[in-house]
Short mmCIF file of C-alpha atoms in Angstrom, two decimals:
data_model
loop_
_atom_site.label_atom_id
_atom_site.label_comp_id
_atom_site.label_asym_id
_atom_site.label_seq_id
_atom_site.Cartn_x
_atom_site.Cartn_y
_atom_site.Cartn_z
CA MET K 1308 40.10 4.83 -4.56
CA GLY K 1309 40.23 7.82 -2.26
CA THR K 1310 38.84 10.11 -4.98
CA LYS K 1311 35.98 7.72 -5.66
CA ASP K 1312 35.11 7.53 -1.96
CA THR K 1313 35.21 11.33 -1.67
CA THR K 1314 32.89 11.70 -4.67
CA TYR K 1315 30.48 9.10 -3.31
CA ASN K 1316 30.37 10.78 0.09
CA LYS K 1317 29.79 14.16 -1.55
CA GLU K 1318 26.87 12.78 -3.56
CA GLN K 1319 25.36 11.19 -0.48
CA LEU K 1320 25.73 14.43 1.47
CA GLU K 1321 24.06 16.40 -1.32
CA LYS K 1322 21.13 13.95 -1.39
CA PHE K 1323 20.78 14.11 2.38
CA THR K 1324 20.93 17.91 2.38
CA SER K 1325 18.31 18.06 -0.37
CA PHE K 1326 16.08 15.65 1.58
CA ILE K 1327 16.32 17.70 4.77
CA SER K 1328 15.71 20.95 2.91
CA LEU K 1329 12.50 19.79 1.21
CA VAL K 1330 11.09 18.03 4.29
CA LYS K 1331 11.83 21.01 6.52
CA LYS K 1332 10.17 23.37 4.04
CA ALA K 1333 7.07 21.13 3.91
CA ARG K 1334 6.89 20.86 7.69
CA VAL K 1335 7.18 24.63 8.16
CA PHE K 1336 4.51 25.19 5.51
CA ALA K 1337 2.14 22.62 7.07
CA THR K 1338 2.71 23.96 10.58
CA LYS K 1339 1.72 27.46 9.49
CA ALA K 1340 -1.23 26.21 7.43
CA HIS K 1341 -2.62 24.10 10.32
CA LYS K 1342 -2.00 26.76 12.99
CA GLY K 1343 -4.90 26.85 15.43
CA GLN K 1344 -6.11 23.37 14.45
CA TYR K 1345 -6.04 20.49 16.91
CA ARG K 1346 -6.51 16.73 16.82
CA LYS K 1347 -9.34 15.13 18.75
CA GLY K 1348 -8.32 13.93 22.17
CA LYS K 1349 -5.38 14.90 24.35
CA ASN K 1350 -1.84 13.72 25.04
CA GLN K 1351 -0.70 11.87 28.15
CA ASP K 1352 -0.37 15.17 30.01
CA GLY K 1353 -3.96 16.13 29.22
CA GLU K 1354 -2.93 18.80 26.72
CA ARG K 1355 -4.52 19.38 23.33
CA LEU K 1356 -2.61 17.95 20.36
CA GLU K 1357 -1.66 20.43 17.67
CA TYR K 1358 -2.76 19.12 14.29
CA ILE K 1359 0.78 19.15 12.89
CA THR K 1360 1.54 16.13 15.09
CA HIS K 1361 -0.60 14.06 12.71
CA PRO K 1362 1.22 14.70 9.40
CA VAL K 1363 4.56 14.38 11.20
CA SER K 1364 3.52 10.97 12.53
CA VAL K 1365 2.26 9.88 9.10
CA SER K 1366 5.64 10.75 7.57
CA GLN K 1367 7.44 8.74 10.26
CA ILE K 1368 5.21 5.71 9.67
CA LEU K 1369 5.83 5.80 5.91
CA HIS K 1370 9.57 6.38 6.26
CA LYS K 1371 9.95 3.26 8.40
CA VAL K 1372 8.54 0.89 5.76
CA LYS K 1373 9.17 2.64 2.44
CA SER K 1374 12.34 3.06 0.38
CA SER K 1375 12.29 5.25 -2.72
CA HIS K 1376 14.50 7.53 -4.79
CA LYS K 1377 11.68 10.06 -4.31
CA MET K 1378 11.54 9.68 -0.53
CA ALA K 1379 11.97 13.41 0.11
CA GLU K 1380 8.93 14.19 -2.02
CA LEU K 1381 6.89 11.40 -0.40
CA VAL K 1382 7.67 12.63 3.11
CA ALA K 1383 6.82 16.17 2.00
CA VAL K 1384 3.44 14.89 0.77
CA CYS K 1385 2.84 13.27 4.17
CA MET K 1386 3.43 16.65 5.78
CA LEU K 1387 1.13 18.42 3.34
CA HIS K 1388 -1.58 15.82 2.71
CA ASP K 1389 -4.35 17.60 4.65
CA THR K 1390 -3.48 21.22 3.86
CA VAL K 1391 -5.66 21.69 0.77
CA GLU K 1392 -8.60 19.88 2.35
CA ASP K 1393 -8.44 21.52 5.78
CA CYS K 1394 -6.60 24.85 5.50
CA GLU K 1395 -8.03 28.09 4.23
CA GLY K 1396 -6.16 29.67 1.33
CA VAL K 1397 -4.13 26.58 0.39
CA THR K 1398 -4.82 25.21 -3.09
CA ILE K 1399 -3.22 22.60 -5.33
CA ASP K 1400 -1.71 25.46 -7.32
CA THR K 1401 -0.16 26.77 -4.09
CA ILE K 1402 1.42 23.38 -3.43
CA ARG K 1403 2.60 23.11 -7.04
CA ASP K 1404 4.23 26.54 -6.93
CA GLU K 1405 5.98 25.78 -3.63
CA PHE K 1406 6.89 22.09 -4.04
CA GLY K 1407 6.58 21.06 -7.68
CA GLY K 1408 4.34 18.87 -9.79
CA LEU K 1409 4.92 15.47 -8.16
CA VAL K 1410 4.15 16.67 -4.64
CA ALA K 1411 1.12 18.61 -5.89
CA SER K 1412 -0.30 15.67 -7.83
CA LEU K 1413 -0.05 13.37 -4.81
CA VAL K 1414 -1.57 15.93 -2.44
CA GLU K 1415 -4.42 16.34 -4.93
CA GLU K 1416 -4.86 12.57 -5.03
CA LEU K 1417 -5.10 12.48 -1.23
CA THR K 1418 -7.58 15.34 -1.01
CA SER K 1419 -11.20 14.24 -0.62
CA ASP K 1420 -13.81 15.48 -3.07
CA PRO K 1421 -16.90 16.76 -1.18
CA LYS K 1422 -19.18 15.87 -4.11
CA GLY K 1423 -17.81 12.32 -4.21
CA LEU K 1424 -18.29 11.93 -0.46
CA GLU K 1425 -21.87 13.14 -0.72
CA LYS K 1426 -22.65 10.89 -3.69
CA PHE K 1427 -21.16 7.62 -2.43
CA GLY K 1428 -20.86 8.01 1.35
CA LYS K 1429 -17.46 8.03 3.04
CA GLN K 1430 -16.75 4.29 3.07
CA GLN K 1431 -17.62 3.62 -0.57
CA TYR K 1432 -15.92 6.83 -1.66
CA LEU K 1433 -12.69 5.74 0.05
CA ILE K 1434 -12.94 2.24 -1.41
CA ASN K 1435 -13.37 3.68 -4.91
CA LYS K 1436 -10.54 6.15 -4.38
CA MET K 1437 -8.03 3.84 -2.73
CA THR K 1438 -8.49 0.94 -5.15
CA ASN K 1439 -7.66 3.28 -8.03
CA MET K 1440 -5.05 5.67 -6.67
CA SER K 1441 -1.34 5.51 -7.45
CA SER K 1442 0.97 3.17 -5.56
CA TRP K 1443 2.65 6.09 -3.79
CA GLY K 1444 -0.68 7.69 -2.98
CA LEU K 1445 -2.03 4.47 -1.47
CA ALA K 1446 1.07 3.99 0.68
CA ILE K 1447 0.62 7.47 2.17
CA LYS K 1448 -3.12 6.95 2.62
CA LEU K 1449 -2.49 3.68 4.50
CA ALA K 1450 0.11 5.38 6.72
CA ASP K 1451 -2.47 8.08 7.41
CA ARG K 1452 -5.02 5.44 8.41
CA ILE K 1453 -2.48 3.75 10.72
CA HIS K 1454 -1.98 6.94 12.69
CA ASN K 1455 -5.72 7.51 12.91
CA LEU K 1456 -6.03 4.01 14.39
CA SER K 1457 -3.16 4.39 16.86
CA ASP K 1458 -5.38 5.02 19.89
CA VAL K 1459 -8.05 2.38 19.20
CA LYS K 1460 -6.78 0.08 21.95
CA SER K 1461 -6.66 2.85 24.57
CA LYS K 1462 -10.17 4.00 23.63
CA VAL K 1463 -11.52 0.46 23.99
CA GLU K 1464 -9.81 0.04 27.36
CA GLY K 1465 -11.13 3.44 28.49
CA GLY K 1466 -14.67 2.30 27.87
CA LYS K 1467 -16.13 5.74 27.20
CA PRO K 1468 -19.38 5.22 25.21
CA SER K 1469 -18.63 7.92 22.62
CA ASP K 1470 -15.13 6.48 22.09
CA ILE K 1471 -16.46 2.94 21.74
CA LYS K 1472 -19.02 4.12 19.18
CA TRP K 1473 -16.26 5.77 17.13
CA VAL K 1474 -14.01 2.70 17.42
CA VAL K 1475 -16.69 0.33 16.14
CA LYS K 1476 -17.57 2.60 13.22
CA TYR K 1477 -13.97 3.39 12.22
CA THR K 1478 -12.56 -0.12 12.57
CA THR K 1479 -15.48 -1.63 10.65
CA GLN K 1480 -15.02 0.92 7.89
CA THR K 1481 -11.29 0.25 7.82
CA ASN K 1482 -11.79 -3.50 7.67
CA ASN K 1483 -14.14 -3.13 4.70
CA ILE K 1484 -11.63 -0.89 2.91
CA VAL K 1485 -8.80 -3.37 3.51
CA GLU K 1486 -10.89 -6.26 2.18
CA ALA K 1487 -11.69 -4.24 -0.94
CA LEU K 1488 -8.02 -3.39 -1.48
CA GLU K 1489 -6.87 -6.98 -1.07
CA SER K 1490 -9.44 -8.24 -3.55
CA GLY K 1491 -9.56 -5.28 -5.93
CA ARG K 1492 -6.01 -4.17 -6.75
CA THR K 1493 -2.39 -5.21 -6.90
CA LEU K 1494 -0.56 -4.43 -3.66
CA THR K 1495 3.17 -3.81 -3.27
CA ASN K 1496 5.24 -5.14 -0.38
CA THR K 1497 5.01 -1.71 1.22
CA HIS K 1498 1.21 -1.77 0.99
CA LYS K 1499 1.14 -5.24 2.50
CA LYS K 1500 3.36 -4.19 5.42
CA LEU K 1501 1.13 -1.21 6.14
CA ILE K 1502 -2.05 -3.28 5.86
CA LYS K 1503 -0.58 -5.81 8.28
CA GLN K 1504 -0.15 -3.00 10.83
CA ILE K 1505 -3.71 -1.83 10.17
CA LYS K 1506 -5.15 -5.30 10.75
CA LYS K 1507 -3.42 -5.52 14.10
CA LEU K 1508 -4.66 -2.08 15.17
CA ILE K 1509 -8.32 -2.75 14.29
CA GLU K 1510 -8.54 -6.07 16.15
CA PRO K 1511 -9.74 -4.56 19.47
CA GLY K 1512 -12.55 -2.71 17.69
CA LEU K 1513 -13.71 -5.62 15.59
CA GLY K 1514 -14.09 -7.71 18.71
CA ILE K 1515 -16.71 -5.40 20.24
CA LYS K 1516 -20.28 -6.72 20.08
#
């Protein structure tokens, strides 16, 4: 019994160590890649938000609702999901060399195609993309959208015209995407949990006339 417990604890420790190692590597990589980039808006102290705060938040959102034997890779993808699209010198091949095929394929799936955006417009492009992407990819994309919506309520309450304009546009777009997902593809329990959060976050924006 004691030997079995020792073996089990060793296996768990190895998995945990492997998880921490990969996630830390991805966070360090993303932090360097996004250096000098900032999110729109400021924190409660009026300071600019370094862009890395976004992928970190996306990973935390996903980790709260998702369980998977590939959780380390999924969290790593959350950290890296904007690097190819937004960071000079980072390619899918770079991600593949550093983090392997699974992480690279998901980052590629989450990277917007400029030609597709131009052809269909952002909303229709995202609807097409999200209704056809992998289950893991969609879960990360929904977590990404949740973080982007996290300040909708405060923007509405602030009443700044430019903020209100953004809120109306973004929440309407999000609502249309959600409706397309619910009618156009099979959703897992994780997807449904994330969509439930999204619906709650967009309510203040959808109520604006």
